[in-house]
Amino acid sequence: MEKDRTIDSHTILYGVFGDPIRHSRSPIMLNRAFSEARINAVYAAFHVLPQGLGDAVRGIRSLGYRGVNVTIPHKVEVMQYLDEIDEGARIVGAVNTIVNEGGKLVGYNTDGIGYVRSLKEETGIVLKGKTVLLLGAGGAARGVAYALAKEGVACIYLANRTKERAVELADTIRPYTQAKGLGLDEVASVIAEVELVLNTTSAGMHPHVDELPMPTELLQPYHLVSDLIYNPRITKFLREAEARGARIHGGLGMFIYQGAYAFEYWTGSSAPVAAMRQVVEQSLAE
Ligand code: NAP
């Protein structure tokens, strides 16, 4: 706990529910944010098992927590316990942030908007009108695909190991932009059309650091290659893309900004993003 913070009977309570949870960097990031913003609040990690999720969510209301983040494996299941779900989270089918509005629990999803804010601020890309190749069709892919569609991208090719999931996600996204589901073996047929190539699969994430989501020989210098993974900070996919002359963008900014949006929904104040990034970078380096 930082020296200038005192927990007293006015301290506002926040936390994160997940299973597992002890690896989470959200507590250090959000506690730093509250202290930087001089808000009397504290954020803790709760190891909530699937069978205890309903009770844990009811506890938000009864104990008067102002807000909670929800992480793996609860992002979908938690929705049934909430009073209201924001449109974006409903379409994506997952909630990662709960705001307690005087006893009414409202669910949001800040993953997709967090990714888009990081991508735009860190690369300067203008997304409107672009064609994107998005690898993966899991929970993270859903949020990111919807957020990209809302940014006005012209077309999203969704390629997944299990093609049916990509086809199904393309159907969900099609009301918002052109979308097509592919198998990973079909990536070569569209790669020349796309400007942004984005990995949302877990291929390459620690400890599977040697895995690649697609053959990197297909990448060209005109591609911007982005990866949601931030452990390791630079995946093998990004390293090989850079060696082929492409610009690269890693997943740490998405983590920071999904937390920044949660902070903003809870407090109504803008998040101290630089301090949040500094403390997470320091923790990852340790
Ligand atoms: P998920 O729902 O379990 O989905 C995993 C996806 O990866 C599926 O599309 C799966 O394909 C694919 N996949 C897994 N192993 C693969 C392999 N060896 N080769 C090709 N495809 C493979 O997971 P998620 O929640 O979407 O998370 C995905 C990644 O995003 C994770 O690495 C996570 O750390 C990262 N993420 C980062 C942030 C951030 O803040 N930066 C936030 C959320 C997630 P199938 O459908 O065929 O199984």
Tab-separated table of C-alpha atoms and ligand atoms in Angstrom:
chain	number	residue	atom	x	y	z
A	1	MET	CA	0.000	0.000	0.000
A	2	GLU	CA	1.300	3.467	-0.924
A	3	LYS	CA	2.324	5.701	2.000
A	4	ASP	CA	-0.241	8.439	1.296
A	5	ARG	CA	-3.277	6.116	1.388
A	6	THR	CA	-5.364	5.296	4.441
A	7	ILE	CA	-8.160	2.747	4.416
A	8	ASP	CA	-10.957	4.040	6.605
A	9	SER	CA	-14.719	3.740	6.929
A	10	HIS	CA	-15.247	5.839	3.777
A	11	THR	CA	-13.035	3.715	1.524
A	12	ILE	CA	-14.857	2.697	-1.666
A	13	LEU	CA	-14.481	-0.980	-2.530
A	14	TYR	CA	-13.591	-2.574	-5.856
A	15	GLY	CA	-12.200	-5.907	-6.973
A	16	VAL	CA	-11.761	-8.582	-9.629
A	17	PHE	CA	-13.402	-12.024	-9.719
A	18	GLY	CA	-11.552	-14.853	-11.496
A	19	ASP	CA	-10.357	-18.446	-11.293
A	20	PRO	CA	-7.349	-18.524	-11.241
A	21	ILE	CA	-6.670	-14.957	-10.031
A	22	ARG	CA	-3.324	-14.750	-8.214
A	23	HIS	CA	-1.452	-13.890	-11.460
A	24	SER	CA	-3.700	-10.853	-12.086
A	25	ARG	CA	-2.058	-7.453	-12.498
A	26	SER	CA	-5.373	-5.624	-12.166
A	27	PRO	CA	-5.017	-4.939	-8.402
A	28	ILE	CA	-1.644	-3.216	-8.719
A	29	MET	CA	-2.848	-1.277	-11.781
A	30	LEU	CA	-6.159	-0.072	-10.293
A	31	ASN	CA	-4.783	0.652	-6.818
A	32	ARG	CA	-2.130	2.803	-8.457
A	33	ALA	CA	-4.840	4.540	-10.465
A	34	PHE	CA	-6.906	5.345	-7.354
A	35	SER	CA	-3.886	6.597	-5.476
A	36	GLU	CA	-2.735	8.734	-8.430
A	37	ALA	CA	-6.247	10.207	-8.747
A	38	ARG	CA	-6.423	10.727	-4.938
A	39	ILE	CA	-9.583	8.644	-4.664
A	40	ASN	CA	-10.174	6.885	-1.340
A	41	ALA	CA	-10.695	3.401	-2.786
A	42	VAL	CA	-9.188	-0.042	-2.673
A	43	TYR	CA	-9.192	-2.876	-5.243
A	44	ALA	CA	-8.671	-6.543	-4.287
A	45	ALA	CA	-8.430	-9.902	-6.095
A	46	PHE	CA	-11.088	-12.518	-5.290
A	47	HIS	CA	-10.626	-16.180	-6.149
A	48	VAL	CA	-14.217	-16.977	-7.104
A	49	LEU	CA	-14.977	-20.548	-8.175
A	50	PRO	CA	-17.710	-21.137	-10.788
A	51	GLN	CA	-20.126	-22.555	-8.192
A	52	GLY	CA	-19.695	-19.438	-6.047
A	53	LEU	CA	-20.184	-16.825	-8.753
A	54	GLY	CA	-23.868	-16.087	-8.034
A	55	ASP	CA	-23.181	-15.524	-4.325
A	56	ALA	CA	-20.140	-13.369	-5.132
A	57	VAL	CA	-22.210	-11.132	-7.434
A	58	ARG	CA	-24.979	-10.795	-4.843
A	59	GLY	CA	-22.213	-9.803	-2.418
A	60	ILE	CA	-21.388	-6.767	-4.612
A	61	ARG	CA	-24.873	-5.464	-3.883
A	62	SER	CA	-25.103	-6.445	-0.224
A	63	LEU	CA	-21.611	-5.224	0.704
A	64	GLY	CA	-21.920	-2.066	-1.365
A	65	TYR	CA	-18.965	-2.606	-3.684
A	66	ARG	CA	-18.944	0.177	-6.291
A	67	GLY	CA	-17.492	-1.969	-9.047
A	68	VAL	CA	-15.915	-5.248	-10.024
A	69	ASN	CA	-13.971	-6.612	-12.958
A	70	VAL	CA	-14.743	-10.133	-14.107
A	71	THR	CA	-12.176	-12.322	-15.770
A	72	ILE	CA	-11.698	-15.901	-17.009
A	73	PRO	CA	-13.779	-18.093	-16.711
A	74	HIS	CA	-16.729	-15.923	-15.569
A	75	LYS	CA	-17.245	-13.340	-18.333
A	76	VAL	CA	-20.224	-15.125	-19.910
A	77	GLU	CA	-21.815	-16.810	-16.874
A	78	VAL	CA	-21.865	-13.590	-14.846
A	79	MET	CA	-24.387	-11.998	-17.222
A	80	GLN	CA	-27.340	-13.954	-15.773
A	81	TYR	CA	-26.815	-12.335	-12.347
A	82	LEU	CA	-26.844	-8.690	-13.519
A	83	ASP	CA	-29.763	-6.236	-13.646
A	84	GLU	CA	-28.804	-4.561	-16.908
A	85	ILE	CA	-26.284	-5.212	-19.692
A	86	ASP	CA	-24.907	-2.523	-21.953
A	87	GLU	CA	-25.655	-3.028	-25.668
A	88	GLY	CA	-22.035	-3.701	-26.669
A	89	ALA	CA	-21.553	-6.333	-23.950
A	90	ARG	CA	-24.852	-7.967	-24.938
A	91	ILE	CA	-23.832	-8.268	-28.584
A	92	VAL	CA	-20.357	-9.504	-27.664
A	93	GLY	CA	-21.915	-11.947	-25.157
A	94	ALA	CA	-19.462	-11.197	-22.329
A	95	VAL	CA	-19.059	-8.773	-19.419
A	96	ASN	CA	-15.728	-7.767	-17.870
A	97	THR	CA	-16.837	-4.740	-15.826
A	98	ILE	CA	-19.742	-4.361	-13.396
A	99	VAL	CA	-20.869	-0.975	-12.103
A	100	ASN	CA	-23.048	-0.904	-8.973
A	101	GLU	CA	-25.487	1.981	-9.526
A	102	GLY	CA	-27.048	2.199	-6.047
A	103	GLY	CA	-27.883	-1.510	-5.942
A	104	LYS	CA	-28.526	-1.953	-9.684
A	105	LEU	CA	-25.702	-3.975	-11.253
A	106	VAL	CA	-24.862	-2.929	-14.818
A	107	GLY	CA	-22.492	-4.985	-17.007
A	108	TYR	CA	-20.107	-3.587	-19.626
A	109	ASN	CA	-17.349	-4.972	-21.818
A	110	THR	CA	-14.263	-2.760	-22.029
A	111	ASP	CA	-11.949	-5.282	-23.754
A	112	GLY	CA	-12.797	-4.343	-27.354
A	113	ILE	CA	-12.835	-0.565	-26.830
A	114	GLY	CA	-9.642	-0.910	-24.785
A	115	TYR	CA	-7.963	-2.680	-27.673
A	116	VAL	CA	-9.078	-0.094	-30.240
A	117	ARG	CA	-7.911	2.836	-28.071
A	118	SER	CA	-4.512	1.197	-27.598
A	119	LEU	CA	-4.154	0.409	-31.298
A	120	LYS	CA	-5.071	3.939	-32.404
A	121	GLU	CA	-2.954	5.743	-29.791
A	122	GLU	CA	0.101	3.519	-30.163
A	123	THR	CA	0.161	3.163	-33.976
A	124	GLY	CA	-1.816	6.153	-35.280
A	125	ILE	CA	-3.833	3.883	-37.600
A	126	VAL	CA	-7.090	5.228	-39.025
A	127	LEU	CA	-9.419	2.248	-38.917
A	128	LYS	CA	-12.301	3.605	-40.975
A	129	GLY	CA	-12.461	1.861	-44.348
A	130	LYS	CA	-9.689	-0.644	-43.592
A	131	THR	CA	-9.773	-4.393	-44.275
A	132	VAL	CA	-8.684	-6.526	-41.332
A	133	LEU	CA	-7.643	-10.144	-40.865
A	134	LEU	CA	-8.532	-11.235	-37.334
A	135	LEU	CA	-7.140	-14.619	-36.217
A	136	GLY	CA	-9.248	-16.423	-33.599
A	137	ALA	CA	-12.919	-16.561	-32.623
A	138	GLY	CA	-12.849	-16.857	-28.810
A	139	GLY	CA	-14.024	-14.394	-26.175
A	140	ALA	CA	-11.409	-11.743	-26.914
A	141	ALA	CA	-12.036	-11.997	-30.675
A	142	ARG	CA	-15.739	-11.261	-30.154
A	143	GLY	CA	-15.122	-8.007	-28.269
A	144	VAL	CA	-12.395	-6.809	-30.603
A	145	ALA	CA	-14.305	-7.667	-33.798
A	146	TYR	CA	-17.360	-5.727	-32.587
A	147	ALA	CA	-15.245	-2.719	-31.537
A	148	LEU	CA	-13.440	-2.684	-34.920
A	149	ALA	CA	-16.788	-2.857	-36.721
A	150	LYS	CA	-18.068	0.103	-34.675
A	151	GLU	CA	-14.906	2.037	-35.704
A	152	GLY	CA	-16.018	1.698	-39.321
A	153	VAL	CA	-13.607	-0.894	-40.713
A	154	ALA	CA	-14.798	-1.902	-44.186
A	155	CYS	CA	-14.349	-5.665	-43.901
A	156	ILE	CA	-13.211	-8.205	-41.297
A	157	TYR	CA	-11.955	-11.635	-42.309
A	158	LEU	CA	-12.201	-13.884	-39.256
A	159	ALA	CA	-9.956	-16.957	-39.448
A	160	ASN	CA	-10.050	-19.640	-36.784
A	161	ARG	CA	-8.650	-23.130	-36.207
A	162	THR	CA	-12.255	-24.282	-35.743
A	163	LYS	CA	-13.782	-22.666	-38.831
A	164	GLU	CA	-17.411	-22.981	-37.638
A	165	ARG	CA	-16.710	-20.588	-34.755
A	166	ALA	CA	-15.322	-18.007	-37.205
A	167	VAL	CA	-18.367	-18.375	-39.456
A	168	GLU	CA	-20.664	-17.938	-36.469
A	169	LEU	CA	-18.786	-14.841	-35.261
A	170	ALA	CA	-18.924	-13.381	-38.794
A	171	ASP	CA	-22.727	-13.770	-38.662
A	172	THR	CA	-22.809	-11.826	-35.361
A	173	ILE	CA	-20.636	-9.001	-36.729
A	174	ARG	CA	-22.265	-8.697	-40.186
A	175	PRO	CA	-24.987	-6.248	-39.093
A	176	TYR	CA	-22.155	-3.759	-38.325
A	177	THR	CA	-19.695	-4.363	-41.201
A	178	GLN	CA	-18.789	-6.859	-43.931
A	179	ALA	CA	-17.480	-10.038	-42.315
A	180	LYS	CA	-16.441	-13.478	-43.522
A	181	GLY	CA	-15.482	-16.572	-41.528
A	182	LEU	CA	-12.541	-18.684	-42.724
A	183	GLY	CA	-10.398	-21.599	-41.643
A	184	LEU	CA	-6.751	-20.828	-40.783
A	185	ASP	CA	-5.788	-22.667	-44.004
A	186	GLU	CA	-7.603	-19.975	-46.045
A	187	VAL	CA	-5.555	-17.029	-44.756
A	188	ALA	CA	-3.272	-16.997	-47.843
A	189	SER	CA	-6.221	-16.224	-50.124
A	190	VAL	CA	-7.061	-12.910	-48.379
A	191	ILE	CA	-3.741	-11.682	-46.950
A	192	ALA	CA	-2.948	-9.358	-49.885
A	193	GLU	CA	-6.216	-7.432	-49.318
A	194	VAL	CA	-5.665	-6.610	-45.662
A	195	GLU	CA	-3.749	-3.843	-43.903
A	196	LEU	CA	-4.136	-4.974	-40.262
A	197	VAL	CA	-3.394	-8.566	-39.178
A	198	LEU	CA	-4.475	-9.231	-35.636
A	199	ASN	CA	-3.858	-12.289	-33.428
A	200	THR	CA	-6.552	-12.898	-30.822
A	201	THR	CA	-5.730	-16.604	-30.376
A	202	SER	CA	-3.734	-17.856	-27.416
A	203	ALA	CA	-1.047	-19.295	-29.743
A	204	GLY	CA	2.257	-17.779	-28.546
A	205	MET	CA	1.105	-16.975	-25.017
A	206	HIS	CA	3.276	-18.078	-22.118
A	207	PRO	CA	4.131	-20.979	-21.723
A	208	HIS	CA	3.433	-21.849	-25.417
A	209	VAL	CA	5.832	-19.168	-26.622
A	210	ASP	CA	6.945	-21.061	-29.771
A	211	GLU	CA	3.459	-21.335	-31.275
A	212	LEU	CA	2.401	-19.182	-34.234
A	213	PRO	CA	-1.225	-18.433	-35.172
A	214	MET	CA	-0.462	-18.403	-38.954
A	215	PRO	CA	2.549	-18.809	-41.289
A	216	THR	CA	4.593	-15.627	-41.025
A	217	GLU	CA	6.020	-15.970	-44.583
A	218	LEU	CA	2.698	-14.458	-45.688
A	219	LEU	CA	3.374	-11.157	-43.879
A	220	GLN	CA	4.587	-8.139	-45.849
A	221	PRO	CA	6.049	-4.710	-44.992
A	222	TYR	CA	2.678	-3.033	-45.705
A	223	HIS	CA	1.014	-4.990	-42.885
A	224	LEU	CA	0.449	-3.675	-39.375
A	225	VAL	CA	0.640	-6.807	-37.222
A	226	SER	CA	-0.956	-6.746	-33.777
A	227	ASP	CA	-1.150	-9.344	-31.005
A	228	LEU	CA	-3.461	-9.298	-27.962
A	229	ILE	CA	-0.956	-11.310	-25.936
A	230	TYR	CA	1.195	-9.310	-23.484
A	231	ASN	CA	3.008	-12.198	-21.793
A	232	PRO	CA	5.520	-12.311	-23.440
A	233	ARG	CA	5.492	-8.594	-24.336
A	234	ILE	CA	6.728	-9.409	-27.870
A	235	THR	CA	5.447	-12.770	-29.119
A	236	LYS	CA	7.221	-14.941	-31.673
A	237	PHE	CA	4.506	-13.854	-34.142
A	238	LEU	CA	5.379	-10.168	-33.660
A	239	ARG	CA	9.134	-10.853	-33.745
A	240	GLU	CA	8.868	-12.663	-37.074
A	241	ALA	CA	6.495	-10.020	-38.475
A	242	GLU	CA	8.981	-7.284	-37.592
A	243	ALA	CA	11.818	-9.251	-39.194
A	244	ARG	CA	9.762	-9.282	-42.409
A	245	GLY	CA	9.472	-5.487	-42.321
A	246	ALA	CA	5.952	-5.172	-40.861
A	247	ARG	CA	5.014	-2.682	-38.135
A	248	ILE	CA	4.044	-4.350	-34.861
A	249	HIS	CA	1.772	-3.658	-31.872
A	250	GLY	CA	1.585	-5.734	-28.648
A	251	GLY	CA	-1.249	-6.460	-26.184
A	252	LEU	CA	-0.132	-4.559	-23.088
A	253	GLY	CA	-1.934	-1.364	-24.094
A	254	MET	CA	-5.212	-3.284	-24.391
A	255	PHE	CA	-4.843	-4.483	-20.817
A	256	ILE	CA	-4.117	-0.940	-19.602
A	257	TYR	CA	-7.015	0.643	-21.490
A	258	GLN	CA	-9.628	-1.990	-20.578
A	259	GLY	CA	-8.763	-1.089	-16.978
A	260	ALA	CA	-8.772	2.622	-17.774
A	261	TYR	CA	-12.305	2.417	-19.194
A	262	ALA	CA	-13.464	0.460	-16.115
A	263	PHE	CA	-11.939	3.185	-13.903
A	264	GLU	CA	-13.756	5.845	-15.924
A	265	TYR	CA	-17.134	4.026	-15.734
A	266	TRP	CA	-16.761	3.658	-11.964
A	267	THR	CA	-15.431	7.094	-11.040
A	268	GLY	CA	-16.516	9.419	-13.851
A	269	SER	CA	-12.927	10.761	-13.906
A	270	SER	CA	-10.360	10.219	-16.639
A	271	ALA	CA	-7.897	7.447	-15.830
A	272	PRO	CA	-4.233	8.211	-15.027
A	273	VAL	CA	-3.068	5.979	-17.872
A	274	ALA	CA	0.662	6.773	-17.708
A	275	ALA	CA	0.887	5.780	-14.033
A	276	MET	CA	-1.136	2.622	-14.680
A	277	ARG	CA	1.171	1.620	-17.527
A	278	GLN	CA	4.298	2.353	-15.499
A	279	VAL	CA	3.282	0.113	-12.591
A	280	VAL	CA	2.241	-2.786	-14.851
A	281	GLU	CA	5.445	-2.564	-16.902
A	282	GLN	CA	7.449	-2.574	-13.696
A	283	SER	CA	5.576	-5.630	-12.408
A	284	LEU	CA	6.065	-7.528	-15.687
A	285	ALA	CA	9.789	-6.775	-15.606
A	286	GLU	CA	10.191	-8.184	-12.079
B	1	NAP	P1	-10.497	-18.245	-25.721
B	1	NAP	O1	-11.904	-17.741	-25.630
B	1	NAP	O2	-10.119	-19.493	-25.027
B	1	NAP	O3	-10.158	-18.411	-27.304
B	1	NAP	C1	-8.953	-18.943	-27.742
B	1	NAP	C2	-8.817	-18.798	-29.254
B	1	NAP	O4	-7.506	-19.193	-29.615
B	1	NAP	C3	-9.777	-19.668	-30.060
B	1	NAP	O5	-10.107	-19.000	-31.247
B	1	NAP	C4	-8.911	-20.908	-30.343
B	1	NAP	O6	-9.290	-21.623	-31.499
B	1	NAP	C5	-7.573	-20.256	-30.589
B	1	NAP	N1	-6.389	-21.105	-30.365
B	1	NAP	C6	-5.957	-21.614	-29.193
B	1	NAP	N2	-4.803	-22.283	-29.375
B	1	NAP	C7	-4.499	-22.199	-30.695
B	1	NAP	C8	-3.441	-22.696	-31.497
B	1	NAP	N3	-2.452	-23.421	-30.978
B	1	NAP	N4	-3.441	-22.397	-32.824
B	1	NAP	C9	-4.440	-21.647	-33.353
B	1	NAP	N5	-5.480	-21.172	-32.656
B	1	NAP	C10	-5.504	-21.445	-31.335
B	1	NAP	O7	-9.458	-17.143	-25.195
B	1	NAP	P2	-9.636	-15.549	-25.185
B	1	NAP	O8	-10.215	-15.127	-23.891
B	1	NAP	O9	-10.314	-15.144	-26.459
B	1	NAP	O10	-8.100	-15.058	-25.170
B	1	NAP	C11	-7.292	-15.206	-26.329
B	1	NAP	C12	-5.949	-14.501	-26.151
B	1	NAP	O11	-6.150	-13.098	-26.000
B	1	NAP	C13	-5.180	-14.953	-24.916
B	1	NAP	O12	-3.821	-15.109	-25.288
B	1	NAP	C14	-5.331	-13.812	-23.944
B	1	NAP	O13	-4.200	-13.656	-23.101
B	1	NAP	C15	-5.424	-12.623	-24.889
B	1	NAP	N6	-6.160	-11.510	-24.252
B	1	NAP	C16	-5.465	-10.370	-24.001
B	1	NAP	C17	-6.122	-9.312	-23.400
B	1	NAP	C18	-5.370	-8.041	-23.112
B	1	NAP	O14	-5.836	-7.255	-22.262
B	1	NAP	N7	-4.279	-7.768	-23.796
B	1	NAP	C19	-7.486	-9.412	-23.053
B	1	NAP	C20	-8.164	-10.598	-23.338
B	1	NAP	C21	-7.471	-11.652	-23.938
B	1	NAP	P3	-10.457	-22.784	-31.453
B	1	NAP	O15	-11.750	-22.051	-31.519
B	1	NAP	O16	-10.179	-23.603	-32.636
B	1	NAP	O17	-10.251	-23.510	-30.137
